[in-house]
XYZ file of C-alpha atoms in Angstrom:
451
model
C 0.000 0.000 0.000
C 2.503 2.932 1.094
C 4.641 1.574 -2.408
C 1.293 2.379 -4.234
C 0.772 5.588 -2.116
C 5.050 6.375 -3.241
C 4.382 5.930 -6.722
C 0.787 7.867 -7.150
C 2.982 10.882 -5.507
C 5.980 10.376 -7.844
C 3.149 10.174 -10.725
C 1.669 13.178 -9.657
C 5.229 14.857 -9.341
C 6.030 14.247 -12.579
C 2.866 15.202 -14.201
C 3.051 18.701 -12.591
C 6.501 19.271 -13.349
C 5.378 18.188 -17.092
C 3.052 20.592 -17.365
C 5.325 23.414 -16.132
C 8.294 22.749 -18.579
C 5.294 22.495 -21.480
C 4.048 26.052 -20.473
C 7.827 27.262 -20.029
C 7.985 25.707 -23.935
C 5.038 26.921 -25.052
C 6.391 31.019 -23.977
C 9.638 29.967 -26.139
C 9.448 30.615 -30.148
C 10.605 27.146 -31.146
C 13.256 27.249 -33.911
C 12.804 23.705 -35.056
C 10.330 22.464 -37.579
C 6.967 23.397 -37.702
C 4.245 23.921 -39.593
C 3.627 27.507 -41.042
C 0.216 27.165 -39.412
C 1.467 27.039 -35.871
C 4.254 29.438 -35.996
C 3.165 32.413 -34.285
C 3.461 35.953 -36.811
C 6.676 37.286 -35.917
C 4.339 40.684 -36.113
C 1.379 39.893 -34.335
C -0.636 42.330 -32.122
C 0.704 41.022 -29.323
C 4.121 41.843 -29.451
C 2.765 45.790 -29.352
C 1.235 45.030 -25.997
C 3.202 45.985 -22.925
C 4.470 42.576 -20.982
C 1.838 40.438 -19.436
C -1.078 38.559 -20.769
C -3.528 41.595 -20.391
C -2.821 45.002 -20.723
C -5.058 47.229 -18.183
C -5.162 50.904 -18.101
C -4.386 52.901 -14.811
C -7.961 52.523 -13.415
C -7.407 48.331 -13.788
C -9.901 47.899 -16.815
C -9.136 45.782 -19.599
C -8.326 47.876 -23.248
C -10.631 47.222 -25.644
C -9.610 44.515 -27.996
C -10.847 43.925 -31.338
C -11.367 39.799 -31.909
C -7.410 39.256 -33.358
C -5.871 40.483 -30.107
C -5.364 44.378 -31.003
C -5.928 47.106 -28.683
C -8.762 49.584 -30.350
C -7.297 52.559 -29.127
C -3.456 51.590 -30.414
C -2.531 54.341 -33.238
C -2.289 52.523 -36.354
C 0.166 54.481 -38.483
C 2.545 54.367 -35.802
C 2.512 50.699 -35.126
C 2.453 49.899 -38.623
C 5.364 52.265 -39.317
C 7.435 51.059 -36.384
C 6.552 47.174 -36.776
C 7.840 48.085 -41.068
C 11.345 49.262 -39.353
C 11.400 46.170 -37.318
C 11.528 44.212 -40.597
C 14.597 46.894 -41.533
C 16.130 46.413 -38.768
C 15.887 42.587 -39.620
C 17.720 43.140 -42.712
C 20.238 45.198 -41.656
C 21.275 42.808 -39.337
C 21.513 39.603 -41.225
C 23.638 42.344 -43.752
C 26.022 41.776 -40.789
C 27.407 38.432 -42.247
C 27.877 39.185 -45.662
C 30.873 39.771 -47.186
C 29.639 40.740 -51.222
C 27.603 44.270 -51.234
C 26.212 45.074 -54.562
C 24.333 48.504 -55.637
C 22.997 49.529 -58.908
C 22.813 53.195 -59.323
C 23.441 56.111 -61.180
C 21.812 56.092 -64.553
C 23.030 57.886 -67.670
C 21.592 58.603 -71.151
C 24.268 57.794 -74.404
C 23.354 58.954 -77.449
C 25.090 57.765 -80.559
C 24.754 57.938 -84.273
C 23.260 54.038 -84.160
C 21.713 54.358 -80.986
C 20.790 55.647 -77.963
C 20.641 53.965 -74.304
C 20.518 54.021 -70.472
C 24.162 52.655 -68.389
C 23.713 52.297 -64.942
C 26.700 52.174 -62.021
C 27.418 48.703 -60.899
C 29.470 49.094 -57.191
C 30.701 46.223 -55.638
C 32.441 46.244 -52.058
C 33.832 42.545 -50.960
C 35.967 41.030 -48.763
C 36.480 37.748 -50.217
C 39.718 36.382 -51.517
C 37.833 35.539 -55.057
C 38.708 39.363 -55.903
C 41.783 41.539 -56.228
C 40.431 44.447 -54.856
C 37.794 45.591 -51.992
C 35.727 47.840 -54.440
C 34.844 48.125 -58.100
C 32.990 50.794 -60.214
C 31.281 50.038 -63.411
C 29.198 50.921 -65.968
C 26.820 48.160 -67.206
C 23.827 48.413 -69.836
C 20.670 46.480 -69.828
C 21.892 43.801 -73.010
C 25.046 43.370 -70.144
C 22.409 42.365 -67.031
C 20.561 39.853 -69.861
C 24.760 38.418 -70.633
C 25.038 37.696 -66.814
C 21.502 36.104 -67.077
C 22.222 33.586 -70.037
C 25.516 32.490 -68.682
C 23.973 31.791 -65.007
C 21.035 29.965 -66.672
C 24.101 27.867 -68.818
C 26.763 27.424 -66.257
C 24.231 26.802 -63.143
C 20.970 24.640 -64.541
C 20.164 23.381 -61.440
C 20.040 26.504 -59.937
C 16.658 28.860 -59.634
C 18.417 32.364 -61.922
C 15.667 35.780 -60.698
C 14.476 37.037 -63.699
C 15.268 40.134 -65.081
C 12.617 43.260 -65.510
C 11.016 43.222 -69.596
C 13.411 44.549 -71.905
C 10.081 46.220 -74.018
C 6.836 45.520 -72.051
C 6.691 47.299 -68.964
C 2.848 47.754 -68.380
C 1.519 51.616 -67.963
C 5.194 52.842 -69.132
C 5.549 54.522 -72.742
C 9.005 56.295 -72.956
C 11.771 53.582 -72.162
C 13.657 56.822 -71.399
C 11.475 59.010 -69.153
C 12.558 59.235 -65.206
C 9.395 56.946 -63.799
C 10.884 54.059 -66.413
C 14.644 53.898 -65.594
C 14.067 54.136 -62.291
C 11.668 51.374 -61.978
C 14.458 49.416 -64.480
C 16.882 50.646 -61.671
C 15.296 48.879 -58.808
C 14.828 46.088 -60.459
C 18.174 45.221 -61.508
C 19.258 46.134 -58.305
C 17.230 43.449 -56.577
C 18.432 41.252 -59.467
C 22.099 40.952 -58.792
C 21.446 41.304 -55.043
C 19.324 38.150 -55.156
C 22.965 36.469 -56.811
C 24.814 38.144 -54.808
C 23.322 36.879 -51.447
C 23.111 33.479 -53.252
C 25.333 30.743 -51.361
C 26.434 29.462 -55.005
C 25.436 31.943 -57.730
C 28.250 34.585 -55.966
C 31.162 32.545 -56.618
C 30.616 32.331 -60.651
C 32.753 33.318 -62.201
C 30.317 34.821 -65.005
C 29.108 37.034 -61.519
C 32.569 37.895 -60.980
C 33.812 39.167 -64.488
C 29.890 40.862 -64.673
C 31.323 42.828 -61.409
C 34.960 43.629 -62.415
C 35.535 43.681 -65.606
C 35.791 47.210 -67.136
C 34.954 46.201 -70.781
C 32.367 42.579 -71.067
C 32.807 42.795 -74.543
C 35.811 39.940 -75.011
C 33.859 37.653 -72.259
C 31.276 37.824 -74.445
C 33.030 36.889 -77.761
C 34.612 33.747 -75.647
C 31.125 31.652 -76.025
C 30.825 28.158 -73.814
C 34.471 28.548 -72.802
C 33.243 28.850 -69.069
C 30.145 26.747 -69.440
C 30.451 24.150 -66.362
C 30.429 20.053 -67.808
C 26.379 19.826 -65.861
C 25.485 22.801 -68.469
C 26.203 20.864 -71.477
C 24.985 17.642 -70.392
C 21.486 19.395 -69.984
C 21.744 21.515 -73.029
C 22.696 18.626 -75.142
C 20.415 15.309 -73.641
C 18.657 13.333 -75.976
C 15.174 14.784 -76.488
C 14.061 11.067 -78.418
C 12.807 9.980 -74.573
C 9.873 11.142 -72.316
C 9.576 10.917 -68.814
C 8.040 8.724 -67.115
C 6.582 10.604 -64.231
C 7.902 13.646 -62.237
C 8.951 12.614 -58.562
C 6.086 13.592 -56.270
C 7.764 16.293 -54.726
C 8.984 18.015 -57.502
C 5.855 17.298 -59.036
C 3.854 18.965 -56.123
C 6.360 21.959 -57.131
C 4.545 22.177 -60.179
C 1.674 22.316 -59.137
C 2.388 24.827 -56.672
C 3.789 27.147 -59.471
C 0.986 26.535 -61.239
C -1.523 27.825 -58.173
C 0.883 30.447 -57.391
C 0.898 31.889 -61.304
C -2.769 32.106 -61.228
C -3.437 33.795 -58.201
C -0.423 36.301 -58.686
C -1.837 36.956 -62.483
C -4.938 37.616 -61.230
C -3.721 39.951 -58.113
C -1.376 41.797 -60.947
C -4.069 42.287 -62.933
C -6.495 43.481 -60.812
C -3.782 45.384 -59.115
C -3.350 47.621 -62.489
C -6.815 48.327 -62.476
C -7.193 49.885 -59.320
C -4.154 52.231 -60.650
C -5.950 53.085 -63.387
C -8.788 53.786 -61.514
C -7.203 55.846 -59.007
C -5.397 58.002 -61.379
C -8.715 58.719 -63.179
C -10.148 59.445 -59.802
C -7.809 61.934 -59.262
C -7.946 63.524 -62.124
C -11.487 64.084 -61.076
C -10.819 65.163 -57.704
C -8.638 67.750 -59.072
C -11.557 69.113 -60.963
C -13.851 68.952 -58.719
C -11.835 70.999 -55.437
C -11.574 73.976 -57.324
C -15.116 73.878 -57.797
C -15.814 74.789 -54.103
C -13.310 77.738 -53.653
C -14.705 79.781 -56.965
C -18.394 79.073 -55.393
C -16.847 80.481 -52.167
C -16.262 83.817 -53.600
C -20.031 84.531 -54.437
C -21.024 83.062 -51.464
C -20.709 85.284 -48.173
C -22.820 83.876 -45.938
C -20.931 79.989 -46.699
C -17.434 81.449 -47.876
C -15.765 79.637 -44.875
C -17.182 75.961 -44.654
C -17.393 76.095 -49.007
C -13.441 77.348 -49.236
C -12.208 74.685 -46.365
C -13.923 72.082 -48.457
C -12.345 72.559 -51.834
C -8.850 72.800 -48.981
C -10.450 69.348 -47.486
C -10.173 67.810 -51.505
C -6.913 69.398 -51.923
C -5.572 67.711 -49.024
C -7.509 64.522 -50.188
C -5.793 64.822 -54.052
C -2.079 64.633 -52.932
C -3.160 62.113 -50.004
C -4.574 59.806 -52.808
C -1.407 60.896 -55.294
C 1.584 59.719 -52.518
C -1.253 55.962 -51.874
C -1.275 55.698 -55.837
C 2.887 56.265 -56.131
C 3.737 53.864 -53.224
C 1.537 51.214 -55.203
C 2.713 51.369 -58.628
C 6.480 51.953 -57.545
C 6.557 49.348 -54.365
C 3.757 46.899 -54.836
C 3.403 46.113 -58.882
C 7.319 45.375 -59.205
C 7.270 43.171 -56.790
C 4.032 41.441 -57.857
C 5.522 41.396 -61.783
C 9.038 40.093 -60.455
C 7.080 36.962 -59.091
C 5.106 36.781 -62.044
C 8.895 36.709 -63.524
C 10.365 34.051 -61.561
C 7.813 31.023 -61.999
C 8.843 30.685 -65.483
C 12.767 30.706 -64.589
C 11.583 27.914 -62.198
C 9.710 26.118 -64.259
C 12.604 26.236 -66.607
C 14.934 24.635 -63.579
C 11.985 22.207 -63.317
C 12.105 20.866 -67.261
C 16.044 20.915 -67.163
C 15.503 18.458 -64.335
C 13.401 16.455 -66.165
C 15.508 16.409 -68.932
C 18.292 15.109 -66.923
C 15.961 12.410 -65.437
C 14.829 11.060 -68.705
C 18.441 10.803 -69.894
C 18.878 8.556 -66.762
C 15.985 7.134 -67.346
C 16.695 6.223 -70.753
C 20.611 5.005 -70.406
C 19.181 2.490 -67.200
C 16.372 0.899 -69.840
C 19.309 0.534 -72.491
C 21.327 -1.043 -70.443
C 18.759 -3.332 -68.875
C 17.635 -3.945 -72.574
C 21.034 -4.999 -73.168
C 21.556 -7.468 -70.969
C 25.273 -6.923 -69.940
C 26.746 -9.952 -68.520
C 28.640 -7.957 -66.336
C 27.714 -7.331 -62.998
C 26.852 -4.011 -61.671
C 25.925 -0.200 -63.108
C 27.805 0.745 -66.248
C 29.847 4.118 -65.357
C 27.672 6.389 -67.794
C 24.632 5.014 -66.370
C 26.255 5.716 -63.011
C 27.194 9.077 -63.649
C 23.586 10.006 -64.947
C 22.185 8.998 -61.642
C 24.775 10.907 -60.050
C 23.586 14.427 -61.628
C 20.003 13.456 -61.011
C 20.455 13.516 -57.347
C 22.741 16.258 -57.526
C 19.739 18.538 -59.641
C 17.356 17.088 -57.295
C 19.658 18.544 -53.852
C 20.154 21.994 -55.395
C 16.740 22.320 -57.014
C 15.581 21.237 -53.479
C 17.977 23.454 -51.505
C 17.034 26.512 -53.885
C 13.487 25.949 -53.772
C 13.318 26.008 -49.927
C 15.651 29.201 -50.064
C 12.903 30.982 -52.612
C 9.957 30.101 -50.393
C 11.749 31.936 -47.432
C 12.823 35.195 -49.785
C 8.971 35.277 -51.543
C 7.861 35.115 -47.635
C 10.445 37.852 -46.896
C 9.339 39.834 -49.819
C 5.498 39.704 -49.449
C 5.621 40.156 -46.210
C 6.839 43.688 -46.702
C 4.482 44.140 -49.447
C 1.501 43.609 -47.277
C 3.198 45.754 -44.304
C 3.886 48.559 -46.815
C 0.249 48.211 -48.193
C -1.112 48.882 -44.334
C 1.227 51.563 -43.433
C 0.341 53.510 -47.142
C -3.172 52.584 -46.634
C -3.216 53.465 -42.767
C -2.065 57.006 -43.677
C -3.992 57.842 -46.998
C -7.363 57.251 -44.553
C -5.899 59.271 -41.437
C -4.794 61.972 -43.570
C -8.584 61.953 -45.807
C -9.704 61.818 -42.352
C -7.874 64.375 -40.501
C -8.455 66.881 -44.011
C -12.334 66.471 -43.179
C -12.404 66.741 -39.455
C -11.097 70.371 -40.002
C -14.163 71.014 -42.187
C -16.896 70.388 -39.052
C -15.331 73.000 -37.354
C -16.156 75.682 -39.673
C -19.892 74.210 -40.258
C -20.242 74.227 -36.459
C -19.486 77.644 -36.062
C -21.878 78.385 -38.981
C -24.404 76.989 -37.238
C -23.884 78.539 -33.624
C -23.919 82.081 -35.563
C -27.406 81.408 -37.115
C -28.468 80.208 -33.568
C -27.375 83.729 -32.010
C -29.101 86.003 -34.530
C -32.505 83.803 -33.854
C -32.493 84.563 -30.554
């Protein structure tokens, strides 16, 4: 009996201290797998919240929450602002390990006899042994970006290349020469060879590392396949005479996912333009219809006040709308066309992989068809498998690295999209509010001369 009684005790012991080490856990972000479901938003209302479960004002009453967890009367703009340079902050520091900085800057308009086009200032600062020197300067055009592009795609197939901006189609952009245009081209191949240059493998090629240095590309260029890597020309060359069987499951649920993920983003780009169009022929409007109010204003004494802060109010309103209309079509649709972009580079990965499958696939049935009384793999057959597996780790390998970076990326869209948002209704807001005023005291003079 007192064993039984001993043991009950130790059970209960060990229970309790069980459920204090899983609420200790449970207050710790984990940092091993998980689900994306059950990892907690790294910007969730509750981080704004002071410490402590419930935040109570000084009389000991709950804030008001709305249903998600946030407090009603938190300002907005600010917490939006200050949670967007949080996610800086995050970038600046992980900038802490690198040790390849690349900037794109600087454009400049040549005009020859056969043709006229934009350079832009390529600056690299390093510390790695790969170069001679800690900084470069040079001037690169875009037909130089598209080089660096090809020769990535030849030299690394098994690698996910970001795609560069449209050479000619660059939706709601005429002049391939006006300010808006080679600016947007500007940012964009910025965040192209900073997406190599922060690549693992991609930053050591030595394509990259001419593209970087070299003041004149134009004898790389003459030089051809001379550094296209053995894996290149086994995928540009297979035999295209045999099919695949079927794509692996996982890198046929890639598919799929690109497939999903192209629709959606079309449709989001697409509506997306829209609403710019829409917006800029609603302020065209708006700027019409301001004015309106302040000329009435002048043959109107008795409402020159509340009529002339109006057509102020839809001033106010115009260049709020203008700066929300801006942010979207120079921070949102380049990021959404970028995506749009980068499935087809990896789809691209994904048929080179197939390709390099079916060759595989089609050396193992020869052999097998064969019937080679020796025992054991012949080499070629061997060394096909070998490149399978070694496109299937770096497809692998890159894919997880993209999912992080499109995370990364539209997670910052969507924060930038509040914050704009946020501020284009406090400002409308704000540009009214000092209207009532001026109605109010209206009002109370009409109320005097009554009485």
């Amino acid at each position: 009996m007192e064993a039984a009684a001993e043991e009950a005790e130790a059970s209960a012991a060990r229970a309790e201290d069980g459920a204090t080490m899983s609420a200790v856990c449970k207050a710790l972000p984990s940092s091993g797998p998980m689900s994306i479901c059950d990892v907690s938003h790294p910007l969730s209302a509750e981080e704004l919240l002071s410490p402590g479960a419930d935040a109570t004002t000084a009389d000991g009453d709950r804030d008001p929450m709305l249903p998600n967890g946030t407090p009603v009367e938190t300002s907005s703009p600010a917490s939006s602002s200050s949670l967007l340079n949080r996610l800086q902050l995050d970038d600046e520091l992980d900038g802490e390990t690198r040790d390849l900085f690349v900037t794109v800057d600087d454009p400049k308009k040549h005009v020859s006899a056969m043709e006229t086009y934009i350079t832009y200032r390529v600056g690299t600062k390093t510390t790695r042994n790969e170069f001679d020197l800690p900084e470069y300067t040079v001037r690169r055009r875009y037909q130089d970006f598209d080089w660096l592009r090809i020769k990535l795609e030849d030299s690394q197939p098994t690698y996910i290349i970001p795609p560069l901006p449209e050479k000619f189609v660059v939706k709601g952009v005429v002049d391939r020469f006006s300010e808006d245009f080679v600016e947007t081209r500007r940012k964009a191949l910025d965040k192209f060879l900073k997406r190599i240059s922060d690549h693992p493998v991609l930053s050591f090629n030595d394509h990259f590392n001419v593209f970087l240095t070299a003041k004149d590309l134009n004898p790389y260029k003459k030089q051809g396949l001379a550094f296209i890597a053995k894996v290149g020309e086994s995928v540009k060359y297979v035999t295209g005479s045999y099919k695949l069987r079927s794509r692996p499951v996982e890198f046929a649920a890639m598919g799929d996912y690109l497939d999903m993920f192209s629709q959606k983003l079309g449709t989001i780009d697409r509506i997306a333009q829209r609403i710019v169009k829409e917006q800029t022929e609603y302020l065209v409007e708006l700027r019409e219809y301001g004015p309106i109010y302040f000329s009435w204003s002048e043959v109107e004494e008795q409402l020159n006040k509340p009529l002339d802060g109006a057509s102020n109010c839809i001033g106010s309103c115009c260049v709020a709308l203008e700066e929300l209309s801006e942010g979207m079509f120079e921070d949102i649709l380049p990021v959404l066309r970028e995506y749009v972009l980068y499935i087809e580079s990896m789809k691209n990965v994904l048929r080179k992989r197939d390709q390099v499958q079916a060759e595989y696939e089609a050396k193992l049935e020869s052999a097998a068809y064969k019937k080679e009384e020796k025992q054991g793999t012949p080499t070629d057959v061997e060394k096909c498998q070998d490149r399978v597996e070694c496109f299937n780790a770096d497809l692998k390998a890159d894919w997880d690295r993209w999912q992080f970076n499109k995370r990364q990326d539209f997670r910052h869209l969507l924060m930038g999209m509040a914050d704009k948002n946020i501020q284009y209704y406090e400002k409308c807001l704000a540009a009214w509010e000092s209207v009532i005023p001026l109605l109010q005291e209206k009002s109370e003079g009409k109320s005097e001369d009554h009485s």
